[in-house]
Coordinates of C-alpha atoms and ligand atoms in Angstrom, one line a residue:
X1 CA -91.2 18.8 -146.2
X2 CA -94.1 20.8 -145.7
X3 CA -92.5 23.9 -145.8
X4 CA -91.2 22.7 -149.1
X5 CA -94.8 21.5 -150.3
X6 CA -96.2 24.9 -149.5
X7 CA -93.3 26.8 -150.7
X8 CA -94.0 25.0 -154.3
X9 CA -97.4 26.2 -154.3
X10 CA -96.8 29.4 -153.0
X11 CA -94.6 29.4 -156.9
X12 CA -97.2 27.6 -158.5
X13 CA -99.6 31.2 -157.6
X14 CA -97.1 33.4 -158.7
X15 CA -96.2 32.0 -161.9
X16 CA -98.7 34.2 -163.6
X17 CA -96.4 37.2 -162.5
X18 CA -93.3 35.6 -164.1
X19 CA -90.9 33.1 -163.5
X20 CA -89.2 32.0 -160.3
X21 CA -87.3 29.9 -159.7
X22 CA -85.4 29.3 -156.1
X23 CA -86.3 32.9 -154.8
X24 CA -90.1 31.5 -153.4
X25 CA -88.0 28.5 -152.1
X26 CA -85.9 30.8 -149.5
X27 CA -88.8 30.8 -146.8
X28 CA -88.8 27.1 -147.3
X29 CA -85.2 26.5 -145.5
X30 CA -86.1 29.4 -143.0
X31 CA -89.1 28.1 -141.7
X32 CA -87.0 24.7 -140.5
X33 CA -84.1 27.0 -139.8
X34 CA -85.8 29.0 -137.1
X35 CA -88.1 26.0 -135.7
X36 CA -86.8 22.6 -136.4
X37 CA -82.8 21.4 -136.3
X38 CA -80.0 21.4 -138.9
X39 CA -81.2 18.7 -140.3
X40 CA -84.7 19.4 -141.2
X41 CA -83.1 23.0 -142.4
X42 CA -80.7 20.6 -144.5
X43 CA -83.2 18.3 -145.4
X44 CA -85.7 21.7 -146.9
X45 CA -82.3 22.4 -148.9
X46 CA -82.3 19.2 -150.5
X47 CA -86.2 19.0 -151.3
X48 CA -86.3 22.3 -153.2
X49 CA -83.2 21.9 -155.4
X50 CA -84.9 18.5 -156.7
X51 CA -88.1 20.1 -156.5
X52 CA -86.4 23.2 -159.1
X53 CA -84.6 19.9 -160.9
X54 CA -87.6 18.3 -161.7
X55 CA -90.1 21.0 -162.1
X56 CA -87.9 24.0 -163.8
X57 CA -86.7 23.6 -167.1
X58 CA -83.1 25.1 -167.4
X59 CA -81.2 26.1 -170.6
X60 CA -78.3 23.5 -169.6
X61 CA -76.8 21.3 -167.0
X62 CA -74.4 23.1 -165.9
X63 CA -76.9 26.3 -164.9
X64 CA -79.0 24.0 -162.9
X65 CA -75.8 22.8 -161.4
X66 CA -75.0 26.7 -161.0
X67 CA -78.4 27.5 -159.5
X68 CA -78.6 25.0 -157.6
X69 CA -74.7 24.9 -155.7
X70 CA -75.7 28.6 -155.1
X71 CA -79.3 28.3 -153.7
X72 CA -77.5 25.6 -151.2
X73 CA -74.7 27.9 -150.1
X74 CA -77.5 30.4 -149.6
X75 CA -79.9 28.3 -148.2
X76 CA -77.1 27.0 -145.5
X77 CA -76.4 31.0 -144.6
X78 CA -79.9 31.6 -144.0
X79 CA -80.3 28.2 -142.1
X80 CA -77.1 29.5 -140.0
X81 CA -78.3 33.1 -139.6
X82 CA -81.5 32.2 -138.5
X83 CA -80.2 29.4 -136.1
X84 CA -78.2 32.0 -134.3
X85 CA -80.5 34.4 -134.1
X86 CA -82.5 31.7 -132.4
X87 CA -80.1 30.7 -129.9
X88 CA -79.5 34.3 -129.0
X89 CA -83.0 34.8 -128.4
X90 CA -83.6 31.4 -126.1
X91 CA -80.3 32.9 -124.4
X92 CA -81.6 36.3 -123.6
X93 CA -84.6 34.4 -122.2
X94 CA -82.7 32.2 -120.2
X95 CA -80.6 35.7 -118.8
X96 CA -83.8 37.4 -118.5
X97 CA -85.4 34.4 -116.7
X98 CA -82.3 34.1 -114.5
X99 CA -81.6 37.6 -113.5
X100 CA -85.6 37.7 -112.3
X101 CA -84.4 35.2 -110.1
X102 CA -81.0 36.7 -108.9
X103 CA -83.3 40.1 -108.5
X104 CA -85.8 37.8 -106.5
X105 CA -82.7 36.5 -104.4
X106 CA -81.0 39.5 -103.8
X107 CA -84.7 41.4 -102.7
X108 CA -85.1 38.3 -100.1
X109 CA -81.9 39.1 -98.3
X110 CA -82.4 42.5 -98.5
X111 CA -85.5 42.0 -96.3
X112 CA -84.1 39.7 -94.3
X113 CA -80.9 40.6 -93.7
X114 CA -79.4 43.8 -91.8
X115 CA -77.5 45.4 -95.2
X116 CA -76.9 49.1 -95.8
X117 CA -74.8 50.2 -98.5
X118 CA -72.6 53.7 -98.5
X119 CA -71.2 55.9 -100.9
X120 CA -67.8 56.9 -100.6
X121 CA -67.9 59.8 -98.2
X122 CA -69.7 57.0 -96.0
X123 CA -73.3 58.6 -96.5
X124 CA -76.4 55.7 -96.5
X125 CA -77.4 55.2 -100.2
X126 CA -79.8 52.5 -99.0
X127 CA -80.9 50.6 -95.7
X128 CA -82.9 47.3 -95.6
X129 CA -85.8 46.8 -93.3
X130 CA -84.1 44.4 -90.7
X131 CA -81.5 47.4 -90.7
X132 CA -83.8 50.4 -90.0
X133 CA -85.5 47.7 -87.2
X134 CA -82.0 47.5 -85.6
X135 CA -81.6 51.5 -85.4
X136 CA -85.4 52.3 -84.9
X137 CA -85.2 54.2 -88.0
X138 CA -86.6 54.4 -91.3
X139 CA -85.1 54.5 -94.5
X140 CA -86.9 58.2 -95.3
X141 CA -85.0 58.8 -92.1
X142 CA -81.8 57.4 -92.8
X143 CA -80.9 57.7 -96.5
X144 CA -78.3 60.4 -97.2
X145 CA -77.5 60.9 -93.4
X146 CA -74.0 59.8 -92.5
X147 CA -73.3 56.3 -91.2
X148 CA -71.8 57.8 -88.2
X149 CA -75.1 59.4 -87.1
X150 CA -76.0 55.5 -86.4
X151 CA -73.0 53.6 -85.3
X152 CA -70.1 55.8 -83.1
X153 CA -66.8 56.9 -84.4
X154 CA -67.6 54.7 -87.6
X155 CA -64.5 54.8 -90.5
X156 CA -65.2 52.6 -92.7
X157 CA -61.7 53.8 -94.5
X158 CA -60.2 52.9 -91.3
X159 CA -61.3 49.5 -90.9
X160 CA -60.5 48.7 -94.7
X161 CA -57.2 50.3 -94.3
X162 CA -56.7 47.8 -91.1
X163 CA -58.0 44.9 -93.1
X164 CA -56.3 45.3 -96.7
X165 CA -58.5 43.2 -97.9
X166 CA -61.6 43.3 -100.2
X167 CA -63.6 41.7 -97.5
X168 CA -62.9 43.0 -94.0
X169 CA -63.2 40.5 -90.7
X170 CA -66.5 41.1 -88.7
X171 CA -65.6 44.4 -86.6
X172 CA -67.5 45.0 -83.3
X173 CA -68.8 48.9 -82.8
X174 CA -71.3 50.9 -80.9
X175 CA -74.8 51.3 -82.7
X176 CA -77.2 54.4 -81.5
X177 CA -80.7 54.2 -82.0
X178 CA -82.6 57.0 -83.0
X179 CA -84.2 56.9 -79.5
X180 CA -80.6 56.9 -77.9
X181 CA -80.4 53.6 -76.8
X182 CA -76.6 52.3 -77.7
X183 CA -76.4 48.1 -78.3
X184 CA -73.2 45.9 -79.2
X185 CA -73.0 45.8 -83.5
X186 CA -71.1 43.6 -85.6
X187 CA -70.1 45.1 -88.9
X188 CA -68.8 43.2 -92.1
X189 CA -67.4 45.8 -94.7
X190 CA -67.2 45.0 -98.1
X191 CA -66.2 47.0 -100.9
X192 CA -67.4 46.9 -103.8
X193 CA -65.1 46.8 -107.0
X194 CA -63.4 51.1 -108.0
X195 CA -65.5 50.4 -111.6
X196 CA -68.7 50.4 -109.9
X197 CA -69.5 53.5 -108.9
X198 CA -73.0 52.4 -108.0
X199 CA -72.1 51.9 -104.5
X200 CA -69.0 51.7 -103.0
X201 CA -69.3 49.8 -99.6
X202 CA -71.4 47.3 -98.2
X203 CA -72.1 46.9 -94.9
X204 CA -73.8 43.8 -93.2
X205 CA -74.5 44.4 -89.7
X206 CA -75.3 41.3 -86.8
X207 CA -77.5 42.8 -83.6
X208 CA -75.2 41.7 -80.6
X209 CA -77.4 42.2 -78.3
X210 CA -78.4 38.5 -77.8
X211 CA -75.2 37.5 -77.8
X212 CA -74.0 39.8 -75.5
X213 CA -77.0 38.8 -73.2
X214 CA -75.5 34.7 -73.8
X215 CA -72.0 36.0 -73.0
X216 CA -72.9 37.9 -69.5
X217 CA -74.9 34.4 -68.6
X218 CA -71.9 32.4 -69.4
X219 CA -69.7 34.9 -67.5
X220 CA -72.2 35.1 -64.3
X221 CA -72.3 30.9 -64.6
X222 CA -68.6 30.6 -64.4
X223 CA -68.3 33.2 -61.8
X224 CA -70.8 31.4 -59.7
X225 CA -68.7 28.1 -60.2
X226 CA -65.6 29.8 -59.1
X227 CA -67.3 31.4 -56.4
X228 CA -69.1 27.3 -55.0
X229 CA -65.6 25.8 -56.0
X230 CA -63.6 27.9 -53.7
X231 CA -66.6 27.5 -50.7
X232 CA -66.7 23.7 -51.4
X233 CA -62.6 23.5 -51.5
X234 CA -62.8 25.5 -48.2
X235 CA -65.1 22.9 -46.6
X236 CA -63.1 20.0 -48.1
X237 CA -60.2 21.8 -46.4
X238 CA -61.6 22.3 -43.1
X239 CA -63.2 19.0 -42.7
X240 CA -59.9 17.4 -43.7
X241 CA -58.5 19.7 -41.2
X242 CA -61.2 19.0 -38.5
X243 CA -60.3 14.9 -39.4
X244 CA -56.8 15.6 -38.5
X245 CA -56.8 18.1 -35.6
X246 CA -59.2 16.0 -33.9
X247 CA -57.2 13.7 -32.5
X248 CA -54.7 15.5 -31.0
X249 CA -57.0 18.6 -30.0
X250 CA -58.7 15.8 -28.2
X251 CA -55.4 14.2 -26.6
X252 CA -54.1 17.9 -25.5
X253 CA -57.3 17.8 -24.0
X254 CA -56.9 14.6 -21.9
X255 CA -53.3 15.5 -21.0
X256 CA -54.5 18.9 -19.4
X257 CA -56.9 16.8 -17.6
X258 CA -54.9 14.7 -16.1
X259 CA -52.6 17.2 -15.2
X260 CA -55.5 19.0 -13.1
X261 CA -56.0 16.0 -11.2
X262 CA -52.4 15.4 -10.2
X263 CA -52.3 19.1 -9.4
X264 CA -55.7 18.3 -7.1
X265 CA -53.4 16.2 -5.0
X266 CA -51.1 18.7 -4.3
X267 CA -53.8 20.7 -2.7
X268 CA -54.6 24.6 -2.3
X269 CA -51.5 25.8 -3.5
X270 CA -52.2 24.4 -7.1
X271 CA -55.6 26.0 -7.2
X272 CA -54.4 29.0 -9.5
X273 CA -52.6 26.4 -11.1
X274 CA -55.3 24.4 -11.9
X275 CA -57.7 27.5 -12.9
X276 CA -55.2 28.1 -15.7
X277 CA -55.3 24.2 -16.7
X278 CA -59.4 25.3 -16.7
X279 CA -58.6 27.7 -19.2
X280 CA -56.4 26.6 -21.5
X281 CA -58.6 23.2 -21.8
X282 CA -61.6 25.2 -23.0
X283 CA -59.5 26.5 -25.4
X284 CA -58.8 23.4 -26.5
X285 CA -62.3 23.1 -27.1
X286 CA -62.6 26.2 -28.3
X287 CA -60.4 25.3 -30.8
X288 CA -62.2 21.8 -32.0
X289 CA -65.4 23.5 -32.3
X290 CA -64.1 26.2 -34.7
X291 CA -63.1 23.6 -37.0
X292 CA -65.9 21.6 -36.4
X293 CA -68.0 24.8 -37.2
X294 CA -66.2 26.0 -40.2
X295 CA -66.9 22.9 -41.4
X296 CA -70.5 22.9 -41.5
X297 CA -70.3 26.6 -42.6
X298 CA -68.7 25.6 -45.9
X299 CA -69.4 22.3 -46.6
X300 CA -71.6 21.6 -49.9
X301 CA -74.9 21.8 -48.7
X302 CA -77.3 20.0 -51.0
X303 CA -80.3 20.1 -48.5
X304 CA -82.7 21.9 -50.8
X305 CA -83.1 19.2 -54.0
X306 CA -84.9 20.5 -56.7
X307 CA -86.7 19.1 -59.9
X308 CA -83.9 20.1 -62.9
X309 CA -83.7 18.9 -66.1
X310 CA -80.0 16.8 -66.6
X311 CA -79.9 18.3 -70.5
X312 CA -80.7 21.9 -69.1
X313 CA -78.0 21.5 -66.8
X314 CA -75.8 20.7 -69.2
X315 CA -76.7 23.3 -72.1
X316 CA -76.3 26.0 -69.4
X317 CA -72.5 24.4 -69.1
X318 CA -71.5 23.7 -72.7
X319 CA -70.0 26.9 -73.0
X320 CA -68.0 26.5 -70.0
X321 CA -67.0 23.1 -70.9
X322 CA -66.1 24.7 -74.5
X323 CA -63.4 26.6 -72.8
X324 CA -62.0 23.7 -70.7
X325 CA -61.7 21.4 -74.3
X326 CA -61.2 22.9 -77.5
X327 CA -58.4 25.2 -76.2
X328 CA -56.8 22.6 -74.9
X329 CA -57.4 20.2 -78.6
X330 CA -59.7 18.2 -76.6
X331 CA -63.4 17.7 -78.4
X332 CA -66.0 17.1 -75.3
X333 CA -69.1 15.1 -76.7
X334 CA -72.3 15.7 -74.6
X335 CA -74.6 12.7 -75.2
X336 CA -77.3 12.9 -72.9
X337 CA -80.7 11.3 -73.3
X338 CA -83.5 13.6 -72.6
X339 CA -86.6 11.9 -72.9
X340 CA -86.8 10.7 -68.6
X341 CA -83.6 13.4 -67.4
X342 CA -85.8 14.8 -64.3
X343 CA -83.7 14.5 -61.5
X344 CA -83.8 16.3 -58.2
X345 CA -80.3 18.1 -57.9
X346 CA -79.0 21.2 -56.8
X347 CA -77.9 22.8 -59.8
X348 CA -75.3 24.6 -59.7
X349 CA -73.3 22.2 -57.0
X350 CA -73.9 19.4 -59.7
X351 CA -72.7 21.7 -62.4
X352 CA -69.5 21.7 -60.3
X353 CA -69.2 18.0 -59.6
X354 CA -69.4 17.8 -63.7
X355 CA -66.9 20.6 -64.4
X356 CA -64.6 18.7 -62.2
X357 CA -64.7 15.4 -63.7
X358 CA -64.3 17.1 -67.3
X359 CA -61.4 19.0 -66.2
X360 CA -60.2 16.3 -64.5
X361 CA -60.4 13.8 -68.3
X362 CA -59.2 16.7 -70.6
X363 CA -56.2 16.9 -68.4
X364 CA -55.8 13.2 -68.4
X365 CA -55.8 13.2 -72.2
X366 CA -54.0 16.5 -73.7
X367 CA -50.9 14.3 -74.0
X368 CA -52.3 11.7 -75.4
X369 CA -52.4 11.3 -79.4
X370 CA -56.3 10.5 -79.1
X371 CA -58.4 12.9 -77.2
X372 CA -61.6 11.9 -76.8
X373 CA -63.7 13.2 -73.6
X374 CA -67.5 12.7 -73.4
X375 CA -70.3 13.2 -71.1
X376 CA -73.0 10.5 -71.1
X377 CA -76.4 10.2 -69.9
X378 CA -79.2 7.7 -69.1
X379 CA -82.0 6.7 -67.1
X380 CA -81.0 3.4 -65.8
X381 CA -84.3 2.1 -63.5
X382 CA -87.6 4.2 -62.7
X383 CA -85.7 5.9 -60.0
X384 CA -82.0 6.2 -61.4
X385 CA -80.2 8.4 -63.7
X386 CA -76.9 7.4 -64.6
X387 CA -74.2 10.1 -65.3
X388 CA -70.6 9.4 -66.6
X389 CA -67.7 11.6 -67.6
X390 CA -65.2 9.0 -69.5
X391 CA -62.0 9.7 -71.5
X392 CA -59.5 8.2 -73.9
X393 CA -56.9 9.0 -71.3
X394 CA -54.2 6.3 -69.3
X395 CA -57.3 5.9 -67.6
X396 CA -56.6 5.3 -63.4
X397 CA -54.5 2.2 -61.6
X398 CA -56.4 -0.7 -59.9
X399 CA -53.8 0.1 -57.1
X400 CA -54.6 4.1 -57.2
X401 CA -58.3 3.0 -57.3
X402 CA -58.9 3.1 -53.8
X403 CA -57.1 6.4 -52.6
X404 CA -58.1 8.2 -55.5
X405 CA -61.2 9.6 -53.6
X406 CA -59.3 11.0 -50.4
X407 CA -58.5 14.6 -50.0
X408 CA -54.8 15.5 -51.0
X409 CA -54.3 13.0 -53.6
X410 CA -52.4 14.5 -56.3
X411 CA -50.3 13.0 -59.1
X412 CA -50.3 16.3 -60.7
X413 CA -47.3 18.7 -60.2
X414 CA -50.0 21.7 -59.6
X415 CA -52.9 19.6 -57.9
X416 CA -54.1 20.2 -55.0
X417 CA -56.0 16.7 -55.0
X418 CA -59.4 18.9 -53.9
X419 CA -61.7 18.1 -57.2
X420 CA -62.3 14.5 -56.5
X421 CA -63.4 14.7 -52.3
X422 CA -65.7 17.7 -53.4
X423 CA -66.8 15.4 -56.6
X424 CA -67.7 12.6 -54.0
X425 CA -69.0 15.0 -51.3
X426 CA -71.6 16.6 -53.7
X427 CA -72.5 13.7 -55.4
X428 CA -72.9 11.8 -51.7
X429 CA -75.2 14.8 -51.1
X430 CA -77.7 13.7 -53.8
X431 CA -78.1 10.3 -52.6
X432 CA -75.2 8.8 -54.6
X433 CA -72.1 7.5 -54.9
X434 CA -69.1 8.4 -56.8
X435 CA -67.4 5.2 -59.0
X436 CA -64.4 4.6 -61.2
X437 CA -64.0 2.5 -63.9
X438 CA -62.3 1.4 -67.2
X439 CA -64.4 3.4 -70.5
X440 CA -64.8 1.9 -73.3
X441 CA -62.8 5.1 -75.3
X442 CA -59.8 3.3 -73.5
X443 CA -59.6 5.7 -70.3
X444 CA -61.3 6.6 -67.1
X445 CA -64.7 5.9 -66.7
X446 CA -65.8 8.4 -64.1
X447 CA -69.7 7.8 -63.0
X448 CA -72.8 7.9 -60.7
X449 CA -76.2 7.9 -59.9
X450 CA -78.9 10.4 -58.9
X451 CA -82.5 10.6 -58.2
X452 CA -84.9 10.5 -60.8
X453 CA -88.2 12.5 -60.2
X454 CA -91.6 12.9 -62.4
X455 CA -93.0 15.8 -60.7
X456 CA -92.5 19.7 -59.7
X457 CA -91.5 22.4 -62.4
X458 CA -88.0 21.3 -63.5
X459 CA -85.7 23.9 -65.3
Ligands
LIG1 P1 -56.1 17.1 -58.8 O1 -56.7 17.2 -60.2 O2 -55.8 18.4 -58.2 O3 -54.9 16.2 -58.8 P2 -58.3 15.5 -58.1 O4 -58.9 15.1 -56.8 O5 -59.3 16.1 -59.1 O6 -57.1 16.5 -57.9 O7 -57.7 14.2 -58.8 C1 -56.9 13.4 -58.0 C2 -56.0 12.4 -58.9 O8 -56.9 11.5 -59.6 C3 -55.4 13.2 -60.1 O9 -54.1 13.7 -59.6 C4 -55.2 12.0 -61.1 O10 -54.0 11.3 -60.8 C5 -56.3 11.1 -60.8 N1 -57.4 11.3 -61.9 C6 -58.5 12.1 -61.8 N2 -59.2 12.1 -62.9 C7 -58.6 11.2 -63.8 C8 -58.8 10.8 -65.1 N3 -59.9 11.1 -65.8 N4 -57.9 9.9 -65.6 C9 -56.8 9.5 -64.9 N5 -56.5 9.9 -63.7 C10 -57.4 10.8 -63.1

């Protein structure tokens, strides 16, 4: 309306120059058509046709009709046009305001992430900051120099060839940086559409180095359980041996004595005789004491408690219990609470009572149609800390209950019926005592106690 308004007078001022008529009305319907809606554009229309009704007089009805059927057709192209125009602007904005921010995105990751791009003869075109970090280079340094110079007997053709896909797997190679130094890479290729000529591959590369450092840790901690796991099954062995041997080592023993003192009776002539018996009995002895000795050689010894936090114990583990589960379709939940977990342990002979029981429930459920293992944790008193390993598995007999503890028992094909006795031995070695029972997942509830402490530097 006001455009209108003005509009009129804006004709009123010119009528000394002649007569208009709808021509000063045009920049009436722009002026709604370019900041208001289609309405107020329509609504302009309709003022100034009755404004030119009233106000102009015309020769006959039908030329007002004329004029003014033809000023709306016009007035609705302008109001279109300039609409348009409008919403092409507001969109070029919106691009504008958009790409600034996909610009602001992509300059982020470029600083953050380890991204160099290369032409096709595999020559840097451009090398982010984390990237030149990982080399020791600069991009001055690096730009235009083949990728090769950087990572050994790199092909990126190669690799894509391999792959035959746009987006190439993560590849592991050999980086070099510019002091000599050589360190695990992983490289994702990706190539970048034939139209684009800009840049044909991208490369985002992950410093192994870490990782590598996490994998030799994992492989020293599992060699380390093999290695107390074959010393503890040893002592098992022998002390189960000792057990058995004992009695008759110590019957043989008896026998030869009482043969020496029926051959006393017979005087001199069994003297040699008797010498001989001598021998063989401390033999005999010999013998027991061996046993006895490789015993105490090889059982667990847990002497030498230490202040060790039970969630530090177990984060060293999870990757070893990682391999034991999963592969096997078994998910191990580790649910241990660690606001009071100091507990005086030796740590790596309690890292083996734990694999043991684990191994023990993901066997006891990979036939089973739900697998569920987990390994819980709590403080139970001011001095206790209760650990259990419980499953979803068949779970154990009342009957089998009792035996289940004693060297040799197997129901396993493959078993050697070692893992519980050393389970028991270690744990009976830090002051507790080994207990099975019914879980609430519907299996084996495997558990025990252990000593709680509040001082010394625990790891
Ligand atoms: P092995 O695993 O070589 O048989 P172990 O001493 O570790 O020796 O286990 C002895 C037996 O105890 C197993 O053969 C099995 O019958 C039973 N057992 C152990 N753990 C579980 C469990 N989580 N669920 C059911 N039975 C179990």
């Amino acid at each position: 309306m006001a455009s209108v308004a003005i509009a009129l007078l804006a004709r009123l001022g010119l009528e000394a120059f002649g007569k208009f008529y709808y021509l000063p009305l045009i920049p009436a319907v722009m002026l709604p058509a370019l900041l208001a809606s289609r309405r107020a554009t329509a609504l302009a229309i309709i003022l100034s046709i009755l404004a030119n009704v009233v106000l102009v007089p015309r020769e006959s009805l039908t030329d007002a009709i004329v004029n003014a059927l033809l000023f709306a057709l016009v007035g609705a192209a302008i109001g279109e046009i300039a609409r348009a125009g409008r919403t092409a602007r507001n969109r070029s904005v919106q691009l504008g305001s958009h790409l600034v921010k996909r610009e602001a995105t992509i300059q982020a990751m470029l600083t953050a992430a380890s991204i160099v791009t290369l032409d096709e003869d595999s020559k840097i075109i451009s090398i982010s900051g984390p990237a030149c970090a990982l080399f020791k280079t600069s991009p001055d340094e690096a730009v235009g120099r083949p990728f090769h110079d950087f990572v050994e007997y790199f092909d990126p053709a190669a690799v894509q060839a391999a792959a035959g896909e746009q987006t190439a797997a993560e590849q592991y190679w050999l980086g070099r940086c510019s002091d000599g130094d050589l360190f695990p890479v992983g490289i994702q290729i990706t190539l970048l559409p034939a139209a684009d000529h800009a840049c044909e591959v991208i490369l985002t590369l992950t410093d192994l180095r870490l990782w590598h450092t996490a994998e030799l840790r994992n492989q020293a901690l599992n060699d380390q359980l093999n290695q107390v796991w074959r010393m503890n099954s040893l002592g098992e062995m022998a002390a189960i041996l000792s057990h058995e041997l004992n009695q008759p080592l110590t019957a043989a023993a008896g026998y030869l004595h009482a043969t020496q003192a029926d051959l006393g009776r017979a005087g001199v002539l069994a003297d040699s005789a008797s010498r001989t018996i001598d021998l063989a009995k401390g033999q005999v002895l010999r013998a027991g004491d061996i046993i006895r000795r490789a015993r105490d050689l090889l059982a667990v010894d847990t002497r030498h408690l230490e202040p060790h936090r039970l969630s530090s114990i177990l984060e060293d583990l999870e990757p070893i219990l990682q391999m034991l589960g999963p592969p096997a379709g078994v998910p191990i939940q580790i649910d241990i609470d660690s606001a009071d977990d100091r507990v005086l342990a030796d740590r790596i002979q309690l890292q083996q009572a734990i694999v043991n029981l684990v191994r023990n429930a993901v066997e006891a459920v990979e036939n089973e149609p739900l697998r569920e293992v987990a390994v819980r944790g709590r403080a139970i008193s001011t001095t206790r800390y209760r650990l259990s390993v419980e499953d979803s598995g068949p779970g154990v007999a009342p009957r089998q209950m009792d035996r289940l503890f004693q060297p040799m028992m197997t129901t396993k094909t493959d078993g050697m019926g070692l893992g519980l006795s050393v389970t028991r031995t270690i744990v009976e070695r830090h002051g507790g005592k080994l207990a099975v029972d019914t879980s609430d997942l519907g299996g084996a509830a495997f558990s025990f106690e252990i000593q709680r402490t509040f001082s010394g530097d625990e790891s």
